[in-house]
Amino acid sequence: MSGPEGRSDKQGEQGDPASVVKALLAAAGITTTDDELVLFGMMYPLLRHKADRIYELDLGDRS
Amino acid sequence: VTAPLTIEEAARALRAGATTSTELTEECIAQADRLDKKLGTYLVRCDDVARRDAARADDELAAGRDRGPLHGIPLAVKDILATDDCPTTAQSLVLDPTWGDQGDAVAVARLRAAGAVITGKTSTMEFAIGLPDASKPFPVPRNPWNTDLWSGGSSSGTANGVAAGLFFGGIGTDTGGSIRMPAAVCGVSGIKPTFGRVPKSGCVPLSWTLDHVGPVARTARDCALMLNAMAGYDASDPLCVDVPVPDFTAKLDGSLAGTRIGVQRRHLVDAPFVDASVIAAFEEAVAALAEGGAEVVEVEIPHYDLLDEACPVIIFSEAFAYHRRSLATRWHDFGDKTRVMVASGALYSGADYVQAQRVRRYVREQVDTILEGVDVIVTPTVGAAAPAVEGLDFLAALTLPIFTPVWNALGLPAMSVPSGFGASSMPAGLQIAGRHLGEATVLRVGDAYQQLTKWHLEVPPLAGQIVSNVQAPTPGAP
């Protein structure tokens, strides 16, 4: 199942994970250490996979 | 003579003239002198204030003014709730030191009004998230059953202090299991009430739509006594529910007759890293409830796993909203694990947050329907022993199987009661969840279970050796 637009929210799917994370955090004014960026880069695909799963539930027009 | 182990016993002893609040408080202070450094229970001890308030409680009782069952009872407060006479840090260098100057949090003020003696502020994880961090100038909470292991969190010091006899009960907060998980792994009881049942005013927020304030104590009955004082509407919390508060002890009659208990097993079986001994302890607890007269039926919460996935989206998004400015300016003042966890909220989209809330509402409707057919739903609280303190990292934390967060998302009351010993001979917890505003039934089932078993009376050897005259049962023999 999917959302009404037929796809899940795939924010930041493009690019290598660490670069995506760096950009997202930079947009919030956050600068991390290089080690943390590596950690974020490892976490990000799993985090996105888990978040994308919640779109498997087709809730139609429900609020 | 046996020293009181529970609030109920202590209250009875006070009124029988067998002890005084001052004596109870001095025993708790002595226990803290012996164990606090080893257990990392307190961020701040308020010995002088506690002595003053205990003397006042004794004077009041002597003068015939009895404020009720919490009168003169030493209790502690998790250090993310503001208190008049102790600083509030949220175990963080980042929190504005003046934040706690607002005066007692509503829940704290209510305990004081009920006569409780506040002994101090207990350890947590930074901002009730993150992990123990020895690099910061705060205690690292340890498990009184095995001090190499973590006490769980984030109401870490509240739970380990109750277990080890540093106080009789305490306030915890629970956003994804932070009352129930440490209660389970430390072998004590704790209840997360219905969302909004206890005002959150004066509590440092972690996740506004998931945060709950509730009691931790040795027994379900003690939790009911504390909740009686803590619950009720207050306009200072816009998410507080304005409904009458029942006497949560009124139905604690030990009876399970006519009670239908739903057992949620499938997601226990599906969950990775669950220890077989925890499942065995859970099945024994279910059998005890059935033998006690309850009707046990299988239930399955639809989309449980998706709701479980929705929880971190909500927690981290809301936590990031609260901390974003601080993360940008004071990154290195946060603990290294805290800042990574909270900043992960930046990696979700607005759509993710909305969808998580939609999933939450939808599953709540399904669970409400299930709860029309059963009085409570039971699961294990935690599926494995607490991890070791040394080397505790994201992997260890993320692989700890917990069955608590969905009940935060559902907003329904859920408690943990000790249910024996499981993985690594460490305490196991039985989680009992109920209907919206159904704390009385949850507590009734928890109390009935505790009348059928004695797991809640187990005292860690570390504490039992020095708690005066308490006979510690042999672990494994209820």
XYZ file of C-alpha atoms in Angstrom:
541
model
C 0.000 0.000 0.000
C 1.074 3.525 -0.465
C -0.034 7.055 0.102
C -2.436 8.850 -2.258
C 0.401 10.051 -4.401
C 1.504 6.449 -4.897
C 4.909 6.857 -3.331
C 6.308 7.262 0.098
C 8.116 10.335 1.281
C 11.625 9.759 -0.018
C 13.237 12.910 1.270
C 16.922 12.923 0.712
C 17.022 9.607 -1.102
C 19.467 10.963 -3.632
C 23.176 11.214 -2.864
C 25.413 9.507 -0.362
C 23.903 9.383 3.097
C 26.575 11.390 4.872
C 26.271 14.221 2.377
C 22.502 14.244 2.678
C 22.713 14.325 6.462
C 25.330 17.051 6.389
C 23.066 19.181 4.232
C 19.998 18.591 6.394
C 21.858 19.452 9.579
C 23.537 22.448 7.977
C 20.098 23.766 7.077
C 19.384 23.782 10.795
C 22.685 25.506 11.521
C 24.244 22.380 13.000
C 27.821 21.346 12.398
C 28.928 17.933 13.632
C 32.291 16.299 14.022
C 33.541 14.147 11.159
C 33.124 10.991 13.242
C 29.550 11.901 13.966
C 28.896 12.545 10.333
C 30.093 9.031 9.581
C 27.749 7.716 12.277
C 24.850 9.733 10.904
C 25.672 8.418 7.449
C 25.361 4.857 8.719
C 22.161 5.592 10.614
C 20.405 7.480 7.879
C 19.450 4.668 5.478
C 17.994 2.608 8.327
C 16.193 5.608 9.763
C 14.711 6.406 6.364
C 13.760 2.780 5.769
C 11.908 2.663 9.066
C 10.227 6.024 8.529
C 9.174 5.072 5.015
C 7.488 1.953 6.389
C 4.786 4.022 8.074
C 3.488 4.931 4.618
C 2.666 1.259 4.034
C -0.546 1.880 5.930
C -3.080 3.308 3.492
C -5.085 5.729 5.570
C -7.016 7.209 2.684
C -8.620 10.496 3.665
C -8.212 9.960 7.396
C -6.703 12.817 9.324
C 10.655 -5.473 64.072
C 10.779 -5.175 60.319
C 11.493 -1.854 58.647
C 8.707 -0.710 56.326
C 9.325 -1.706 52.741
C 6.372 0.007 51.125
C 4.543 3.311 51.383
C 1.519 1.446 52.654
C 3.527 -0.203 55.451
C 5.312 3.007 56.350
C 2.040 4.938 56.510
C 0.591 2.293 58.787
C 3.676 2.308 61.004
C 3.555 6.101 61.266
C -0.008 6.057 62.477
C 0.648 3.183 64.851
C 3.437 5.178 66.441
C 5.956 2.506 65.432
C 8.100 5.024 63.575
C 8.258 8.690 62.666
C 8.798 10.528 59.427
C 12.116 11.656 60.822
C 13.173 8.050 61.430
C 12.052 6.991 57.971
C 13.882 9.927 56.428
C 17.069 9.260 58.396
C 17.009 5.627 57.273
C 16.683 6.754 53.670
C 19.503 9.270 54.094
C 21.702 6.577 55.656
C 20.921 4.252 52.769
C 21.837 7.002 50.330
C 25.093 7.566 52.214
C 25.928 3.919 51.673
C 24.709 3.368 48.148
C 24.265 6.572 46.206
C 27.771 6.746 44.801
C 27.659 3.095 43.843
C 24.254 3.362 42.177
C 24.321 6.894 40.784
C 20.820 7.484 42.082
C 20.880 11.174 42.909
C 21.852 14.253 40.975
C 21.120 16.359 44.017
C 20.349 15.244 47.548
C 18.220 17.522 49.683
C 19.014 16.029 53.072
C 18.500 19.215 55.064
C 15.238 20.060 53.362
C 14.052 16.480 53.811
C 14.907 16.563 57.523
C 13.040 19.837 57.910
C 9.967 18.559 56.095
C 10.028 15.257 57.994
C 10.068 17.112 61.305
C 7.176 19.221 60.115
C 5.267 16.093 59.086
C 5.829 14.605 62.522
C 4.657 17.792 64.195
C 1.529 17.844 62.081
C 0.678 14.233 62.840
C 1.263 14.860 66.520
C -1.114 17.810 66.295
C -3.754 15.669 64.629
C -3.300 17.004 61.116
C -3.076 13.968 58.825
C -2.636 14.762 55.149
C -3.180 11.152 54.073
C -1.115 8.104 53.178
C 1.837 10.051 51.752
C 2.179 12.180 54.871
C 5.762 11.950 56.075
C 6.837 9.483 53.378
C 10.262 10.062 51.748
C 9.898 10.324 47.976
C 12.250 11.480 45.219
C 11.796 13.432 41.994
C 13.358 12.817 38.605
C 15.551 15.756 37.763
C 13.593 16.941 34.785
C 10.813 18.255 37.011
C 11.204 21.639 38.617
C 11.449 21.819 42.388
C 11.405 24.811 44.688
C 14.353 23.940 46.860
C 16.618 21.887 44.616
C 18.187 22.875 41.304
C 16.892 21.301 38.109
C 19.437 20.240 35.506
C 17.754 17.644 33.259
C 21.200 16.053 33.666
C 22.508 18.484 31.082
C 24.969 21.338 30.843
C 22.679 22.891 28.278
C 19.555 23.549 30.320
C 19.299 27.145 31.456
C 20.184 27.063 35.177
C 17.257 29.368 35.863
C 14.771 27.023 34.214
C 13.845 25.430 37.519
C 13.199 28.771 39.185
C 9.546 28.552 38.183
C 8.831 26.654 41.399
C 7.545 23.155 41.970
C 6.159 21.263 39.012
C 2.459 20.609 39.517
C 3.020 16.917 40.266
C 5.721 17.764 42.812
C 3.583 20.421 44.468
C 0.759 17.927 44.791
C 3.003 15.368 46.483
C 4.240 18.004 48.901
C 0.674 19.078 49.628
C -0.066 15.435 50.413
C 2.686 15.570 53.016
C 5.490 13.809 51.138
C 9.099 14.465 52.119
C 11.133 15.150 48.981
C 14.605 13.670 49.430
C 16.247 14.916 46.234
C 16.477 14.901 42.470
C 17.237 11.633 40.747
C 19.448 10.835 37.810
C 18.130 10.388 34.305
C 19.603 10.480 30.831
C 20.335 13.920 29.464
C 16.966 15.541 28.727
C 15.441 12.093 29.331
C 17.043 10.813 26.144
C 20.555 9.821 25.170
C 22.531 7.297 27.162
C 24.663 7.340 30.322
C 27.644 9.553 29.665
C 30.633 9.352 31.991
C 32.300 12.254 30.188
C 29.817 14.691 31.707
C 29.743 15.738 35.375
C 26.684 13.684 36.201
C 26.149 10.292 37.822
C 25.971 7.133 35.756
C 23.024 5.140 37.102
C 23.604 1.453 37.771
C 21.362 -1.495 38.447
C 21.163 -2.493 42.123
C 20.821 -6.158 41.139
C 24.130 -6.037 39.278
C 26.023 -2.790 39.331
C 27.840 -3.685 36.129
C 24.526 -3.270 34.373
C 22.470 -0.198 33.588
C 19.399 0.656 35.627
C 17.502 1.452 32.468
C 16.135 4.854 31.732
C 15.293 7.498 31.620
C 13.772 7.455 35.122
C 16.992 5.719 36.092
C 17.668 7.001 39.590
C 14.021 6.941 40.576
C 13.796 3.222 39.805
C 17.131 2.124 41.208
C 16.553 4.216 44.334
C 13.196 2.602 45.043
C 14.699 -0.846 44.479
C 17.597 -0.172 46.842
C 15.580 1.547 49.565
C 16.872 5.104 49.159
C 13.251 6.302 49.198
C 9.820 4.700 49.084
C 8.718 6.030 45.733
C 9.410 8.709 43.209
C 8.197 10.639 40.229
C 9.264 9.435 36.814
C 8.430 10.502 33.313
C 7.713 8.240 30.375
C 7.944 9.177 26.702
C 8.728 5.751 25.245
C 8.931 3.586 28.354
C 11.020 5.681 30.721
C 8.984 4.745 33.786
C 8.192 1.136 32.876
C 11.539 0.056 31.454
C 13.723 1.034 34.446
C 11.011 -0.194 36.802
C 11.136 -3.576 35.075
C 14.901 -4.000 35.011
C 15.259 -2.794 38.614
C 12.437 -5.010 39.895
C 9.953 -2.339 41.012
C 6.540 -1.084 39.877
C 5.691 1.979 37.831
C 2.735 3.327 35.926
C 2.478 5.622 32.956
C -1.019 7.016 33.340
C -3.329 8.018 30.511
C -1.926 10.918 28.496
C -2.966 14.106 30.240
C -4.022 12.451 33.490
C -1.106 14.060 35.369
C -0.159 17.618 34.361
C 3.244 17.925 32.710
C 3.692 21.544 33.734
C 7.114 22.108 35.209
C 8.605 19.138 33.388
C 11.341 19.694 30.815
C 9.697 18.505 27.593
C 11.073 15.718 25.485
C 8.112 15.058 23.200
C 4.978 17.051 23.972
C 2.506 14.542 22.559
C 4.167 11.495 24.130
C 5.403 12.716 27.521
C 3.688 11.320 30.610
C 4.387 11.928 34.304
C 3.789 9.057 36.736
C 4.866 7.263 39.885
C 7.455 4.576 40.551
C 7.203 2.584 43.771
C 7.600 -0.929 45.052
C 3.987 -2.027 44.608
C 0.959 -1.312 42.481
C -0.858 -0.165 45.612
C 1.905 2.327 46.373
C 1.697 3.594 42.805
C -2.053 4.048 43.295
C -1.466 6.036 46.472
C 0.951 8.336 44.666
C -1.264 8.672 41.603
C -4.167 9.674 43.823
C -2.146 12.716 44.791
C -0.576 13.456 41.400
C -3.539 13.101 39.039
C -6.050 15.740 38.100
C -6.597 18.664 35.790
C -4.493 21.768 35.919
C -4.964 24.579 33.453
C -1.205 25.141 33.237
C -0.945 22.065 30.973
C -3.065 22.577 27.843
C -2.940 18.845 27.115
C -4.225 17.869 30.557
C -7.592 16.097 30.651
C -10.313 17.727 32.710
C -12.086 14.703 34.156
C -12.814 13.520 37.701
C -10.068 11.525 39.408
C -11.236 8.316 41.072
C -9.664 6.820 44.164
C -7.196 4.489 42.482
C -6.994 2.293 45.587
C -10.752 1.766 45.808
C -10.845 -1.391 43.695
C -7.627 -3.004 44.891
C -9.410 -5.998 46.334
C -7.162 -8.724 44.937
C -9.923 -10.132 42.802
C -9.489 -11.089 39.184
C -12.866 -12.742 38.891
C -14.609 -11.596 35.752
C -11.516 -9.850 34.475
C -10.677 -10.489 30.833
C -6.995 -10.218 30.081
C -5.774 -9.940 26.520
C -2.389 -11.442 25.846
C -0.389 -9.911 23.031
C 2.062 -12.638 21.968
C 2.714 -12.324 18.252
C 4.940 -9.290 18.431
C 6.809 -10.857 21.289
C 7.579 -13.845 19.126
C 8.481 -11.648 16.157
C 10.769 -9.323 18.093
C 14.496 -9.889 17.703
C 16.843 -10.209 20.673
C 14.128 -11.396 23.082
C 15.551 -13.708 25.727
C 13.766 -17.043 26.147
C 13.861 -16.711 29.916
C 11.886 -13.474 29.673
C 9.229 -15.223 27.622
C 9.147 -17.989 30.241
C 8.687 -15.448 33.043
C 5.930 -13.796 31.037
C 4.100 -17.067 30.454
C 4.346 -17.857 34.161
C 2.829 -14.482 34.946
C -0.035 -15.069 32.501
C -0.615 -18.481 34.085
C -0.686 -16.912 37.543
C -3.303 -14.392 36.397
C -5.409 -17.211 34.967
C -5.067 -19.265 38.133
C -6.104 -16.164 40.037
C -9.434 -16.160 38.240
C -8.873 -14.028 35.158
C -10.048 -15.108 31.748
C -7.111 -14.990 29.369
C -7.686 -14.414 25.663
C -5.320 -13.856 22.763
C -5.328 -10.429 21.174
C -3.328 -8.915 18.365
C -2.853 -5.209 17.939
C -3.114 -4.464 14.228
C -0.201 -2.622 12.653
C 1.717 -2.837 15.919
C 5.048 -2.804 14.104
C 4.129 0.282 12.083
C 3.057 2.095 15.221
C 6.368 1.084 16.746
C 8.114 2.673 13.752
C 6.003 5.817 14.103
C 7.147 6.398 17.679
C 10.727 7.504 16.973
C 9.518 9.768 14.185
C 7.358 11.610 16.689
C 9.812 11.583 19.591
C 12.820 12.761 17.629
C 10.900 15.304 15.558
C 9.410 16.910 18.655
C 12.684 16.709 20.594
C 14.496 18.305 17.677
C 11.950 21.115 17.565
C 12.671 21.831 21.218
C 16.463 21.557 21.033
C 17.248 22.817 17.531
C 18.471 26.239 18.615
C 20.656 24.772 21.347
C 22.076 22.113 19.050
C 23.156 24.822 16.628
C 24.903 26.886 19.271
C 26.008 24.442 21.980
C 26.603 21.166 20.153
C 29.570 20.167 22.285
C 27.834 20.916 25.573
C 25.386 18.127 24.848
C 26.425 14.569 25.571
C 27.777 12.932 22.438
C 24.990 10.382 22.289
C 22.256 12.841 23.179
C 23.129 15.272 20.426
C 23.224 12.593 17.757
C 19.894 11.160 18.880
C 18.129 14.486 19.092
C 19.629 15.820 15.870
C 18.338 12.758 14.056
C 14.998 14.530 14.226
C 16.316 16.742 11.427
C 16.338 13.721 9.153
C 12.575 13.306 9.118
C 10.254 15.366 6.973
C 7.124 17.184 7.910
C 5.198 14.539 5.996
C 6.832 11.809 8.095
C 5.639 13.493 11.270
C 2.102 13.919 9.974
C 1.939 10.325 8.757
C 3.231 9.081 12.124
C 0.445 10.956 13.877
C -2.113 9.542 11.423
C -0.860 6.002 12.086
C -1.087 6.711 15.769
C -4.709 7.829 15.601
C -5.718 4.936 13.381
C -4.168 2.229 15.554
C -5.650 3.832 18.654
C -9.113 3.291 17.179
C -8.286 -0.378 16.602
C -6.952 -0.829 20.121
C -9.972 0.912 21.635
C -12.103 -1.693 19.871
C -9.951 -4.522 21.244
C -10.254 -3.035 24.725
C -14.034 -3.179 24.471
C -13.597 -6.954 24.709
C -10.858 -7.166 27.332
C -10.115 -5.186 30.467
C -6.358 -5.032 29.985
C -3.676 -6.222 27.587
C -0.476 -7.757 28.951
C 2.977 -8.113 27.416
C 6.480 -8.345 28.841
C 7.847 -4.883 29.574
C 11.378 -5.554 28.346
C 12.546 -8.616 26.444
C 16.076 -8.893 27.821
C 18.294 -7.868 30.697
C 19.573 -4.330 30.838
C 22.850 -3.925 28.962
C 26.208 -3.366 30.662
C 27.049 0.220 31.537
C 30.535 -0.054 30.093
C 30.371 0.107 26.340
C 26.701 1.045 26.317
C 26.220 2.485 22.859
C 23.562 2.966 20.222
C 23.728 -0.649 19.120
C 23.224 -1.966 22.659
C 20.402 0.478 23.263
C 18.666 -0.077 19.949
C 18.812 -3.856 20.220
C 17.243 -3.883 23.678
C 13.754 -5.194 22.939
C 11.197 -3.020 24.718
C 7.439 -3.290 24.417
C 6.605 0.083 25.871
C 6.652 2.877 23.231
C 3.417 1.946 21.473
C 1.491 2.659 24.682
C 2.869 6.194 24.688
C 1.690 6.635 21.138
C -1.696 5.230 22.105
C -1.856 7.470 25.171
C -3.305 4.622 27.199
C -2.321 3.745 30.770
C 0.350 1.070 31.136
C 2.276 -0.172 34.120
C 5.099 -2.576 34.821
C 5.162 -4.889 37.808
C 7.973 -7.273 38.758
C 7.343 -10.742 37.350
C 10.323 -12.795 38.372
C 13.839 -13.113 37.116
C 14.740 -13.627 33.505
C 17.776 -12.988 31.395
C 21.052 -13.109 33.363
C 19.001 -13.647 36.548
C 17.898 -10.030 36.348
C 14.383 -8.786 37.144
C 11.683 -9.132 34.523
C 8.580 -6.982 34.237
C 4.977 -7.669 33.289
C 3.378 -4.787 31.389
C -0.338 -4.236 31.962
C -2.079 -1.748 29.683
C -5.666 -0.591 29.807
C -8.390 1.637 28.467
C -8.356 5.419 28.228
C -8.536 6.704 31.823
C -8.586 3.069 32.971
C -5.742 3.326 35.487
C -7.924 1.912 38.258
C -8.336 -1.347 36.350
C -4.655 -1.512 35.377
C -3.686 -0.997 39.004
C -6.279 -3.517 40.169
C -4.781 -6.193 37.936
C -1.263 -5.264 39.003
C -2.218 -5.371 42.657
C -4.039 -8.683 42.261
C -0.961 -10.144 40.576
C 1.147 -8.915 43.482
C -1.215 -10.586 45.918
C -0.653 -13.826 44.007
C 3.135 -13.485 43.844
C 5.941 -11.993 45.908
C 8.302 -10.769 43.213
C 7.654 -7.143 44.206
C 9.061 -7.836 47.676
C 12.419 -9.002 46.369
C 15.220 -6.716 47.519
C 18.610 -6.562 45.788
C 21.222 -8.217 48.020
C 23.259 -5.020 47.880
C 20.408 -3.196 49.602
C 19.021 -6.015 51.681
C 22.256 -6.423 53.575
C 21.908 -2.995 54.996
C 18.204 -2.193 55.017
C 17.514 -2.746 58.674
C 15.700 -5.964 59.424
C 14.266 -6.463 55.966
C 14.254 -10.131 55.150
C 15.220 -10.402 51.506
C 13.583 -13.420 49.867
C 15.795 -15.713 47.872
C 15.791 -14.608 44.227
C 13.818 -17.041 42.125
C 11.565 -18.101 44.986
C 8.431 -15.942 45.089
